[in-house]
Short mmCIF file of C-alpha atoms and ligand atoms in Angstrom, two decimals:
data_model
loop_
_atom_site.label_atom_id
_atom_site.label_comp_id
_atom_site.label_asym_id
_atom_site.label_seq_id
_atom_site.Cartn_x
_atom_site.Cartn_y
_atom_site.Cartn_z
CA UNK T 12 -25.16 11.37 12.82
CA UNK T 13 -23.05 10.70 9.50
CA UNK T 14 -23.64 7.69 7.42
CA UNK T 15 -20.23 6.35 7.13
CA UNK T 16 -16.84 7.67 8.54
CA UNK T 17 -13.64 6.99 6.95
CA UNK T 18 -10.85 6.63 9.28
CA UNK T 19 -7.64 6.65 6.88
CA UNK T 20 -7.26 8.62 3.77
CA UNK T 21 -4.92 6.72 1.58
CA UNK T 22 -6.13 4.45 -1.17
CA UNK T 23 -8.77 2.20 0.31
CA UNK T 24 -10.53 5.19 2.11
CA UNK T 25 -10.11 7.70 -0.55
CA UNK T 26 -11.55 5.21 -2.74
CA UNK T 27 -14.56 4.23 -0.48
CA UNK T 28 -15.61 7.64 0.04
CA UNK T 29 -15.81 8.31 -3.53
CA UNK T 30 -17.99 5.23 -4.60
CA UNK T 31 -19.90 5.92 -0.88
CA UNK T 32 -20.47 9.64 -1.50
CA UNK T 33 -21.62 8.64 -5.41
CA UNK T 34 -23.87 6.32 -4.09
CA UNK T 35 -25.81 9.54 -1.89
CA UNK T 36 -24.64 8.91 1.23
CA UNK T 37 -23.29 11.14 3.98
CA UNK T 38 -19.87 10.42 4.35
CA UNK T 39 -16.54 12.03 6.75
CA UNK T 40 -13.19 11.06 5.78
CA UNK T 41 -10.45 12.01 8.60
CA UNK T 42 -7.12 11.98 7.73
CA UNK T 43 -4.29 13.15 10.02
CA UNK T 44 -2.01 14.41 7.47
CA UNK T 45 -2.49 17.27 4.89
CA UNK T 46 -2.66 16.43 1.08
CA UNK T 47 -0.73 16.33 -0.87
CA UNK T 48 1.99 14.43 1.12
CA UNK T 49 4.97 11.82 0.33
CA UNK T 50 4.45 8.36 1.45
CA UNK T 51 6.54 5.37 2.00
CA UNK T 52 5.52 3.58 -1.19
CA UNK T 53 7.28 1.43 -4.49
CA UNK T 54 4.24 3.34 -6.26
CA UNK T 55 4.37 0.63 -8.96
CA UNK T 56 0.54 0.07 -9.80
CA UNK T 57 -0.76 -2.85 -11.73
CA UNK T 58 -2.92 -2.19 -14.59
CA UNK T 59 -5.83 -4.64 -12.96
CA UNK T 60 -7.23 -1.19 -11.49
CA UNK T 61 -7.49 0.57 -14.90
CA UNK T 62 -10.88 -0.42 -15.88
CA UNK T 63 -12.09 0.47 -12.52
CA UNK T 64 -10.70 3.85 -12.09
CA UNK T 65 -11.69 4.80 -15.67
CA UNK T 66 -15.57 3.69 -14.87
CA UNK T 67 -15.65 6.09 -11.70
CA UNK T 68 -13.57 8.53 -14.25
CA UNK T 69 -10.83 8.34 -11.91
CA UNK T 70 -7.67 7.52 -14.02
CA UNK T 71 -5.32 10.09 -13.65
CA UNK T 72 -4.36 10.23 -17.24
CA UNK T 73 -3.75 13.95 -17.00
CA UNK T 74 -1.01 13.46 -14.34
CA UNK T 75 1.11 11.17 -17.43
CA UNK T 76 2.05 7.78 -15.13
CA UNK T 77 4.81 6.04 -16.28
CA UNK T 78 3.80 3.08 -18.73
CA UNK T 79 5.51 -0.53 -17.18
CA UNK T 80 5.90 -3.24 -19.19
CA UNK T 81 8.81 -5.33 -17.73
CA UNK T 82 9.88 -7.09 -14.43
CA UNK T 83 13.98 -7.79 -13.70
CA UNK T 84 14.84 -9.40 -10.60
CA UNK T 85 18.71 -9.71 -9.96
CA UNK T 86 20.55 -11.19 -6.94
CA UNK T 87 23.15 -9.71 -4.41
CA UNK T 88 26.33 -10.09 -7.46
CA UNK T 89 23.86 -8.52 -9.63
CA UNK T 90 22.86 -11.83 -12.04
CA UNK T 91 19.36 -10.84 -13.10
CA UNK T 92 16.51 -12.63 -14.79
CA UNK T 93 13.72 -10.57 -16.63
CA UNK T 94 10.11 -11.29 -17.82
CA UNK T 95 7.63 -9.41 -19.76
CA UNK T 96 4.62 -8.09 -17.39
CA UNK T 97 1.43 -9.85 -18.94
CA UNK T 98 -0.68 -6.87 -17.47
CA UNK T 99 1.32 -4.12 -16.34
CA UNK T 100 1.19 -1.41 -14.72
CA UNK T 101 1.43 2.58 -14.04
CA UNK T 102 4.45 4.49 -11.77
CA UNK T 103 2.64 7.36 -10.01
CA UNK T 104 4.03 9.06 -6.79
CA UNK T 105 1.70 8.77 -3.67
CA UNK T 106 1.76 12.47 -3.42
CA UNK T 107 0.30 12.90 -6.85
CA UNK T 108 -2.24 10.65 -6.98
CA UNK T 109 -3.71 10.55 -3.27
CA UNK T 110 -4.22 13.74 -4.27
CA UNK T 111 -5.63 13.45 -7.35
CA UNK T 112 -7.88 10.93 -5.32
CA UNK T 113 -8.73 13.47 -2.66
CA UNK T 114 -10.08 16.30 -5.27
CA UNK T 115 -12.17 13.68 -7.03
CA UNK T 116 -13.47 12.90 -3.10
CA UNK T 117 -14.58 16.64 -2.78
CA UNK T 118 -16.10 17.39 -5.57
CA UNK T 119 -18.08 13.89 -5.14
CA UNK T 120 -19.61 15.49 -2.44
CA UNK T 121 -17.25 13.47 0.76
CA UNK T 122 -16.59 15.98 3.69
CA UNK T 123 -13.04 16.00 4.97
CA UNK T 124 -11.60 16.52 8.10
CA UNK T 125 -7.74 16.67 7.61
CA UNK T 126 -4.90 16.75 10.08
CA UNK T 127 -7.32 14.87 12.67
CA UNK T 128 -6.00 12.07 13.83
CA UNK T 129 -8.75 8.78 14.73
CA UNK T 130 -7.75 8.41 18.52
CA UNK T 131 -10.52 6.05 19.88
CA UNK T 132 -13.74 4.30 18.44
CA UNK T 133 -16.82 3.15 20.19
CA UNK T 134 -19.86 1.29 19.73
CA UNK T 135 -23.08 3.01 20.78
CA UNK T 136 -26.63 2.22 20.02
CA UNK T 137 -27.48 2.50 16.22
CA UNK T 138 -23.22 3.63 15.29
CA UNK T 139 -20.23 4.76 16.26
CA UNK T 140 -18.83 7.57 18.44
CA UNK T 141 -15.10 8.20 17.22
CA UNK T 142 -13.01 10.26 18.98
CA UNK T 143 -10.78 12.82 17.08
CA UNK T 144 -7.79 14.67 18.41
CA UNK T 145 -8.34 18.67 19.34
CA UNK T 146 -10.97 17.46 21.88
CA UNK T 147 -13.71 16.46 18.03
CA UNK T 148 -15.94 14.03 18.40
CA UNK T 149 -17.78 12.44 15.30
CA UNK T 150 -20.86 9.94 15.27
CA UNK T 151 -21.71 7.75 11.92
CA UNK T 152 -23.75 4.34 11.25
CA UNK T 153 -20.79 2.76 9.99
CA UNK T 154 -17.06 3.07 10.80
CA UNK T 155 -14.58 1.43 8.16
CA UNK T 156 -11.00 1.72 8.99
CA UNK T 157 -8.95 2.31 6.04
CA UNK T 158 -6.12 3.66 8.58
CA UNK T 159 -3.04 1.46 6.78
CA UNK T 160 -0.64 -0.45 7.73
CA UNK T 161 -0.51 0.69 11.22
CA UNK T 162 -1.94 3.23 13.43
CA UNK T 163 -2.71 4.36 16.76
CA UNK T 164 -6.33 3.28 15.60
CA UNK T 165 -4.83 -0.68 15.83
CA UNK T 166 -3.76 -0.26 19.22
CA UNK T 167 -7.46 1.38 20.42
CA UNK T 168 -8.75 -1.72 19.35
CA UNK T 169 -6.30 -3.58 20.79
CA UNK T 170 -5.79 -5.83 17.55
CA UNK T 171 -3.07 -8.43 18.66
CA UNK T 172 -0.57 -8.03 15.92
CA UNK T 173 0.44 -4.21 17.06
CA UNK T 174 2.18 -5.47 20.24
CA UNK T 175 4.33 -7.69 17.76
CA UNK T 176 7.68 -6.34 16.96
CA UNK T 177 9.07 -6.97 13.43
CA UNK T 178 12.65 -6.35 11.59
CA UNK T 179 11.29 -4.24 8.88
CA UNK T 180 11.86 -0.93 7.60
CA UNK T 181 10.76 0.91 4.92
CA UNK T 182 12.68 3.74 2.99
CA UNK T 183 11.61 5.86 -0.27
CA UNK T 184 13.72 8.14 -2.29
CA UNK T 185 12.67 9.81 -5.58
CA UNK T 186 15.41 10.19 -7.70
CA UNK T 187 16.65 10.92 -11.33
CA UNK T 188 19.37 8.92 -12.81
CA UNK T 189 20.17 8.54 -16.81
CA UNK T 190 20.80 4.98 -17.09
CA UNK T 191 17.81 3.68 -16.12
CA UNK T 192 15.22 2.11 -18.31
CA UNK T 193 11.56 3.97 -18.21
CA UNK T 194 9.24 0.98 -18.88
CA UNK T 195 10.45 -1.81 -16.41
CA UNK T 196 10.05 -2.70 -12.30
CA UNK T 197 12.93 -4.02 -10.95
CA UNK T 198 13.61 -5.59 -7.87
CA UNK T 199 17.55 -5.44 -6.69
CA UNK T 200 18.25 -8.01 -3.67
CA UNK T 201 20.73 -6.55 -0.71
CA UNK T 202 21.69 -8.36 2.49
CA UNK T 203 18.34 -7.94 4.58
CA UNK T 204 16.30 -6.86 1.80
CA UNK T 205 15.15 -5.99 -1.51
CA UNK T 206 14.82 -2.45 -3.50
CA UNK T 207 12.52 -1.64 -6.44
CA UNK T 208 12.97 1.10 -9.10
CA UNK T 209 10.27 2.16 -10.94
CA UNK T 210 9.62 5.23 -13.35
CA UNK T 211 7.29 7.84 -12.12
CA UNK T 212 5.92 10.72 -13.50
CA UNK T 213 7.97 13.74 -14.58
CA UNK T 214 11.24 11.97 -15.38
CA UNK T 215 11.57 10.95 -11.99
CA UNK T 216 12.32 7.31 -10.67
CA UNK T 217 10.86 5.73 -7.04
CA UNK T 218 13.97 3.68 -5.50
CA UNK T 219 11.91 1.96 -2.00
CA UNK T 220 13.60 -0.17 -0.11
CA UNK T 221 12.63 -2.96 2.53
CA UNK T 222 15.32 -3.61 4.61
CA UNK T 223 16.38 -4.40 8.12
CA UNK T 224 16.38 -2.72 11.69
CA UNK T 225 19.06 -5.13 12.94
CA UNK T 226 21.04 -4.00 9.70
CA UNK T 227 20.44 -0.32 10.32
CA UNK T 228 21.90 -1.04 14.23
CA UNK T 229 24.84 -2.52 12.82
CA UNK T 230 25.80 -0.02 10.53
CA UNK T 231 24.28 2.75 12.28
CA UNK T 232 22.78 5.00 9.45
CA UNK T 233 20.93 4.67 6.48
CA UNK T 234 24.00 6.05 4.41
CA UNK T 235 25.97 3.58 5.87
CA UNK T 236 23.79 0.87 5.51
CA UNK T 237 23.48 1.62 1.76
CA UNK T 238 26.70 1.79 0.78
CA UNK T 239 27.92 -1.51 2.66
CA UNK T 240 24.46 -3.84 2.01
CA UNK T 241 22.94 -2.00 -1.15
CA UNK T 242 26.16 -1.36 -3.08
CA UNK T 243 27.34 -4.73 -2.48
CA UNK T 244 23.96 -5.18 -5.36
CA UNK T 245 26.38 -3.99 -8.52
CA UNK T 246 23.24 -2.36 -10.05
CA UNK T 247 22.41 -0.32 -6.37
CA UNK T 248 25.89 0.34 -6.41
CA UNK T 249 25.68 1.95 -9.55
CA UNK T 250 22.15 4.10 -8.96
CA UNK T 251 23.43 4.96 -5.86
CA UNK T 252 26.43 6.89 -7.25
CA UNK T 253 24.96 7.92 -10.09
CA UNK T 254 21.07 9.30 -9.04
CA UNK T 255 20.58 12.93 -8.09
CA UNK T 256 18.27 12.89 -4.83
CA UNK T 257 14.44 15.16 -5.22
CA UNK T 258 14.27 15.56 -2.05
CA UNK T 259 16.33 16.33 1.31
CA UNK T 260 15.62 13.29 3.44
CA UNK T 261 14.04 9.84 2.30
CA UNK T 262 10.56 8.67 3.97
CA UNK T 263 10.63 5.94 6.28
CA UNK T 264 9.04 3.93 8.27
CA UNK T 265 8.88 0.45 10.71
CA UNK T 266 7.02 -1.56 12.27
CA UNK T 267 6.48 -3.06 9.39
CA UNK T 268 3.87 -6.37 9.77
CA UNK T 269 2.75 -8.73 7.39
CA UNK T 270 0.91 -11.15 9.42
CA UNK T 271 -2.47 -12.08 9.51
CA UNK T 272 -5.57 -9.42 10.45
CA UNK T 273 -9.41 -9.34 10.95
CA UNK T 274 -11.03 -8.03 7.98
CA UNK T 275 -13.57 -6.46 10.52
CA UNK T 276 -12.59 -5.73 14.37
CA UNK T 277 -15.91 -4.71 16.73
CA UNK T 278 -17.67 -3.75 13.85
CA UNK T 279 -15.26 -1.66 11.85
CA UNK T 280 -14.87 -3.04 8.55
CA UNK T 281 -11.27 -2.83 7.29
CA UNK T 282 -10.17 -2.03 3.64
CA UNK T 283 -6.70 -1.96 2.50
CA UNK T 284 -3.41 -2.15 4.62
CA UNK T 285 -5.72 -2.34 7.91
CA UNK T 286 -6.76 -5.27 6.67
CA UNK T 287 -3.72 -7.59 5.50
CA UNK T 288 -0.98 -5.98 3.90
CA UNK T 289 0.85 -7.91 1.33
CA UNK T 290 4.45 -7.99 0.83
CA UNK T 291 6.02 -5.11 -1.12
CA UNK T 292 7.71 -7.49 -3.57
CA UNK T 293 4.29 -8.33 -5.13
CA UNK T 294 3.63 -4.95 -6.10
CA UNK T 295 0.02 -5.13 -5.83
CA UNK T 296 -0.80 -3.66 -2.18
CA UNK T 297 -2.38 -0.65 -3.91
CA UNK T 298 -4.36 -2.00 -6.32
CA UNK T 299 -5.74 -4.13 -3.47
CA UNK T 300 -6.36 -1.14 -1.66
CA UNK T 301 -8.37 0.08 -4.32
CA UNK T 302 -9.88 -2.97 -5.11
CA UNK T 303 -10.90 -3.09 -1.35
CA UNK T 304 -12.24 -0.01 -1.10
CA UNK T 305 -14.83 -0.84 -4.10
CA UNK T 306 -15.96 -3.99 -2.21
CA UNK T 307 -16.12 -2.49 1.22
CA UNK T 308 -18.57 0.43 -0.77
CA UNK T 309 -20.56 -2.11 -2.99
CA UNK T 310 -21.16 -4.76 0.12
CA UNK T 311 -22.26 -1.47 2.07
CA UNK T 312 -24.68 -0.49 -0.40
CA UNK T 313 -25.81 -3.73 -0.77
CA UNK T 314 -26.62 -4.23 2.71
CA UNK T 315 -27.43 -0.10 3.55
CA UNK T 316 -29.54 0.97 5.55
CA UNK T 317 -28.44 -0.85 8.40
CA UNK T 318 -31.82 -0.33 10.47
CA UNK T 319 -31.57 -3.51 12.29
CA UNK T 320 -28.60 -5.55 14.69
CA UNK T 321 -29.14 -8.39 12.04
CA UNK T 322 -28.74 -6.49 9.28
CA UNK T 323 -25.19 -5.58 10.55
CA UNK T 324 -24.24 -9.30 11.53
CA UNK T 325 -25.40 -9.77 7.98
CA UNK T 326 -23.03 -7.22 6.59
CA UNK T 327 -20.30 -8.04 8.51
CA UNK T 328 -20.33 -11.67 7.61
CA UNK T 329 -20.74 -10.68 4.37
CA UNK T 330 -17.63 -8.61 3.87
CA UNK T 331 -15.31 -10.83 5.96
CA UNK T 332 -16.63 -13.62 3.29
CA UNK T 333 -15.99 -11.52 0.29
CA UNK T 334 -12.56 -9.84 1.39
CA UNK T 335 -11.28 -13.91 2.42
CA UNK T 336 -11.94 -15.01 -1.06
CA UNK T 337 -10.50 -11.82 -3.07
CA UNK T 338 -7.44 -11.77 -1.25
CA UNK T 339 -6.71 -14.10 1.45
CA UNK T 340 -4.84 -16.35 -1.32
CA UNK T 341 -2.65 -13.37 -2.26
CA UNK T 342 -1.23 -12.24 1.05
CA UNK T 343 -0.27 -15.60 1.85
CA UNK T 344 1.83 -16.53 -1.56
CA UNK T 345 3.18 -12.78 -1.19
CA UNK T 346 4.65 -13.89 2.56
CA UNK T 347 5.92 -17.45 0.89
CA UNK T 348 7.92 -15.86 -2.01
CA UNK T 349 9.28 -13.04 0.10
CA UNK T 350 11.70 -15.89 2.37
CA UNK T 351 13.15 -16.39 -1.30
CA UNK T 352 14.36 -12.22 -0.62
CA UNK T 353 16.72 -10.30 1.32
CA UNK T 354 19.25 -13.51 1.23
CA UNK T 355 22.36 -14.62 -0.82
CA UNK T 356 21.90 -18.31 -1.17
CA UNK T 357 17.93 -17.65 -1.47
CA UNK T 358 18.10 -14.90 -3.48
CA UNK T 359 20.65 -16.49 -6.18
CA UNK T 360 18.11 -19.34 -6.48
CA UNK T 361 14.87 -17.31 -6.96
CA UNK T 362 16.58 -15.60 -9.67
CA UNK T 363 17.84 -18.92 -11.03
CA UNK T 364 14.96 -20.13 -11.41
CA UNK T 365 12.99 -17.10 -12.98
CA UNK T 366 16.00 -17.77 -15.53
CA UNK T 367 15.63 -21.35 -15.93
CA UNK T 368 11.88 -22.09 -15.66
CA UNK T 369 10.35 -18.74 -17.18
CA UNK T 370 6.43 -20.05 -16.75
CA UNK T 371 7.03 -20.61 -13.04
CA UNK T 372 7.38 -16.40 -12.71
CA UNK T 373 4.56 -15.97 -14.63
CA UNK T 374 2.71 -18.30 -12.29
CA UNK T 375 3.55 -16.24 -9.03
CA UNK T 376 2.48 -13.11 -10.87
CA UNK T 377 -0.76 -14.56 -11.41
CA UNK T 378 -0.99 -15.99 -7.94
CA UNK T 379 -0.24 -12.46 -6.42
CA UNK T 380 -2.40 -10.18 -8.60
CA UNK T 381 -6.01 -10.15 -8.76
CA UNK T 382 -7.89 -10.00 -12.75
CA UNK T 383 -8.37 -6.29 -13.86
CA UNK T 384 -11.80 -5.32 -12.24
C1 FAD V 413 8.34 -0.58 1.38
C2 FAD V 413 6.99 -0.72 0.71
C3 FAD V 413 6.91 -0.67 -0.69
C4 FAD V 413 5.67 -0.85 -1.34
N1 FAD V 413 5.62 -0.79 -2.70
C5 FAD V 413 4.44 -1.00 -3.34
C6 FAD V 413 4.35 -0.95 -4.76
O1 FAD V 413 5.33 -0.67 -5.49
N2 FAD V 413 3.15 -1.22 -5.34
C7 FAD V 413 2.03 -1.48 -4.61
O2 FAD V 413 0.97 -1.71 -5.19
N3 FAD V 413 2.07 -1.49 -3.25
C8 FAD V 413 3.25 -1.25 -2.60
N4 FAD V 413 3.28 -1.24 -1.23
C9 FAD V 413 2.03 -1.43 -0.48
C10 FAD V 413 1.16 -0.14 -0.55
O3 FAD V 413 1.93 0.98 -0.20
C11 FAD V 413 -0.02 -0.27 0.41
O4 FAD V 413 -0.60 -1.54 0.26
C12 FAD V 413 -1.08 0.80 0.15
O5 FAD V 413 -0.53 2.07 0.38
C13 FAD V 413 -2.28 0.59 1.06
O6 FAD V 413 -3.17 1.67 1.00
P1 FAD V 413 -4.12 2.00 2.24
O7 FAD V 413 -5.11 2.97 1.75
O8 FAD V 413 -4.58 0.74 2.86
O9 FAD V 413 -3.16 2.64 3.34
P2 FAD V 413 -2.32 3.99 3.30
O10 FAD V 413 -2.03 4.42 1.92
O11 FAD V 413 -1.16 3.76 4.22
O12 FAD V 413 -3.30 5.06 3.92
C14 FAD V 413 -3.64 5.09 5.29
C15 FAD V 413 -3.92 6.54 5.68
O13 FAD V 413 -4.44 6.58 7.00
C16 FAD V 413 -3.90 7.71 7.68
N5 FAD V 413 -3.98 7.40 9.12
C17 FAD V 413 -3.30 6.47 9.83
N6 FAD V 413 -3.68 6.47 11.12
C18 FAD V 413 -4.62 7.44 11.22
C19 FAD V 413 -5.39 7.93 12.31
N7 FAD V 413 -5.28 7.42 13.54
N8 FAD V 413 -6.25 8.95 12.07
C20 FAD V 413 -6.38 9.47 10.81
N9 FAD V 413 -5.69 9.05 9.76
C21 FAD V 413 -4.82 8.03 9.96
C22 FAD V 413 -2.47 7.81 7.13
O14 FAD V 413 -1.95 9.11 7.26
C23 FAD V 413 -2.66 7.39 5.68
O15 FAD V 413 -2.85 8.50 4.81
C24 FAD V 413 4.51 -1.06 -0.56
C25 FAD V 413 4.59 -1.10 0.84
C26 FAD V 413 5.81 -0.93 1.47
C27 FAD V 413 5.87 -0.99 2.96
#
């Protein structure tokens, strides 16, 4: 029997099998895809993780992130409002540094099993018995489900928020385009959504979109949708003449929920999207997932080995505690401020009011980002 199985190798598990495997246990990660691989993803990260990632000397400072210093929000006719970020942040692409992530994982001493997908997970006495596609069965102490935003995983446990439909979509480009600045996050409003653009490694930009499936229906293809909803945004209009495309076809995805999750679900603890996911506007969902992955590790350790039923109750309580008062707070400003998105009339006032009182966007930056840990 392992020690700990990862289900989910994106931030939060990649992350929790490092600081797990460090720490001398026996840990599986299982991750249905192959590294390294694009994901749907603003890949804007806030400097809060930097201290962090340098301690477990996992910075990628090799891989030369983009350095981010300003925010600009602008409206559907393209009025903007900008702010200086007090922290700011890195642009890395997913597929660089889940990867980077992943090599750090192996030579840490984590065992992977890749392009195994979690199908089913069971209590038994003393663990877990998880069932893996290709007929693989795995048995650990501890399960945590780091399995993002949505999986097959959800429905096995029949968590109640995967039967509810949502509107959302999600759609990532990489792209290369002169005009735009290299140091600055910027989030465009469209009708039924919002885009960022953010510089990424290599001269490249990230241009991710949340938008809407009822839009999509109406106009009945992405390229139709973005030239009628995104150009009508002067500044999309003008990136999306202008930007040469990296790659064939954009990611995307749906099903897209931000409501309200257990932190742990019949004994799986949860870390990262699997837990809450917090709206893509507040560009911190990844440093949260690492940030989540540290404290699902640290309140393991603390709690490890987990030789007795109370001992698990204690852990479990524990984490659910600890991952309330770290983030709870966050998710729920990040779902306030995003009805001020995706709208003209509400859209035209957020940015009027970034413009007019510049303290109050410094106040839902801090309100949405954690300190640097
Ligand atoms: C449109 C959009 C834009 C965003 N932009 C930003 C941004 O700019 N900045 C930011 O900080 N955050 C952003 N986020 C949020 C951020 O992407 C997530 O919060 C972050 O990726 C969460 O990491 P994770 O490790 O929890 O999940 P993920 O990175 O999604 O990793 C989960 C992993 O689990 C694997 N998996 C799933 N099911 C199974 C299974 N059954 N078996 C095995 N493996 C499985 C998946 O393949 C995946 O690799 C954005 C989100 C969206 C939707």
């Amino acid at each position: 029997m392992k020690d700990i199985l990862i289900a989910g190798g994106g931030l939060a598990g990649l992350i929790s099998a490092i600081c797990l495997a460090d720490a001398g246990l026996d840990v599986v990660l299982v991750e249905k895809k192959e590294y390294p691989f694009h994901k749907v993803c603003g890949e804007y990260i806030s400097n809060e993780v930097v201290p962090f990632l340098e301690s477990i000397g996992c910075y990628p400072h090799y891989l030369e992130p983009a350095a981010i210093s300003n925010f600009r929000l602008t409206d559907m006719s393209g009025r903007e409002a900008r702010l200086p970020l007090d922290l700011g942040g890195f642009g890395l692409s997913r597929y660089q540094l889940d990867h980077y992530l992943y090599e750090k994982a192996k030579e840490r001493g984590a065992e992977f099993r890749l392009r195994k997908k979690i199908l089913d997970v069971e209590q038994i006495k003393d663990g877990f018995r998880v069932e893996l596609s290709k007929g693989e069965e795995l048995e650990a102490r501890l399960v945590i489900g780091a399995w993002g935003k949505r999986s097959n995983a959800d429905n096995s446990l029949d968590r109640s928020f995967f039967r509810k439909r949502t509107d959302y979509i999600g759609v990532k480009y990489h792209i290369r385009a002169d005009h735009l600045p290299d140091d600055e996050v910027a989030l465009h409003n469209f009708p039924g959504g919002y885009c960022g653009i953010v510089k990424i490694e290599d001269g490249a930009w990230n241009m991710c979109y949340l938008g809407s499936k009822e839009r999509l229906k109406h106009w009945g293809s992405l390229e139709a949708m973005e030239e009628n909803d995104l150009g009508k945004n002067p500044f999309l209009r003008r990136v999306l003449r202008e930007a040469s495309y990296l790659h064939d076809k954009p990611e995307v995805i749906n099903e897209i929920n931000f409501g309200r999750k257990k932190a742990v679900e019949r004994g799986v603890l949860m870390a990262g999207d699997s837990a809450g996911l917090i709206t893509p506007l507040c560009g911190n969902g990844m440093a949260m997932a690492i940030h989540a992955g540290k404290l699902v590790s640290e309140t393991v350790l603390e709690h490890w080995p987990l030789n007795t039923a109370a001992k698990r109750d204690l852990l479990e309580s524990a984490y659910t505690s600890a991952w309330q008062k770290l983030f709870a707070r966050r998710l729920w400003v990040g779902r306030q401020t995003q009805k001020l998105f995706g709208g003209n009339v509400t859209s035209a006032f957020s940015v009027g009011l970034l413009r007019n009182i510049k303290p109050l966007g410094r106040v839902i930056m801090q309100q949405t980002h954690g300190k640097a840990f």
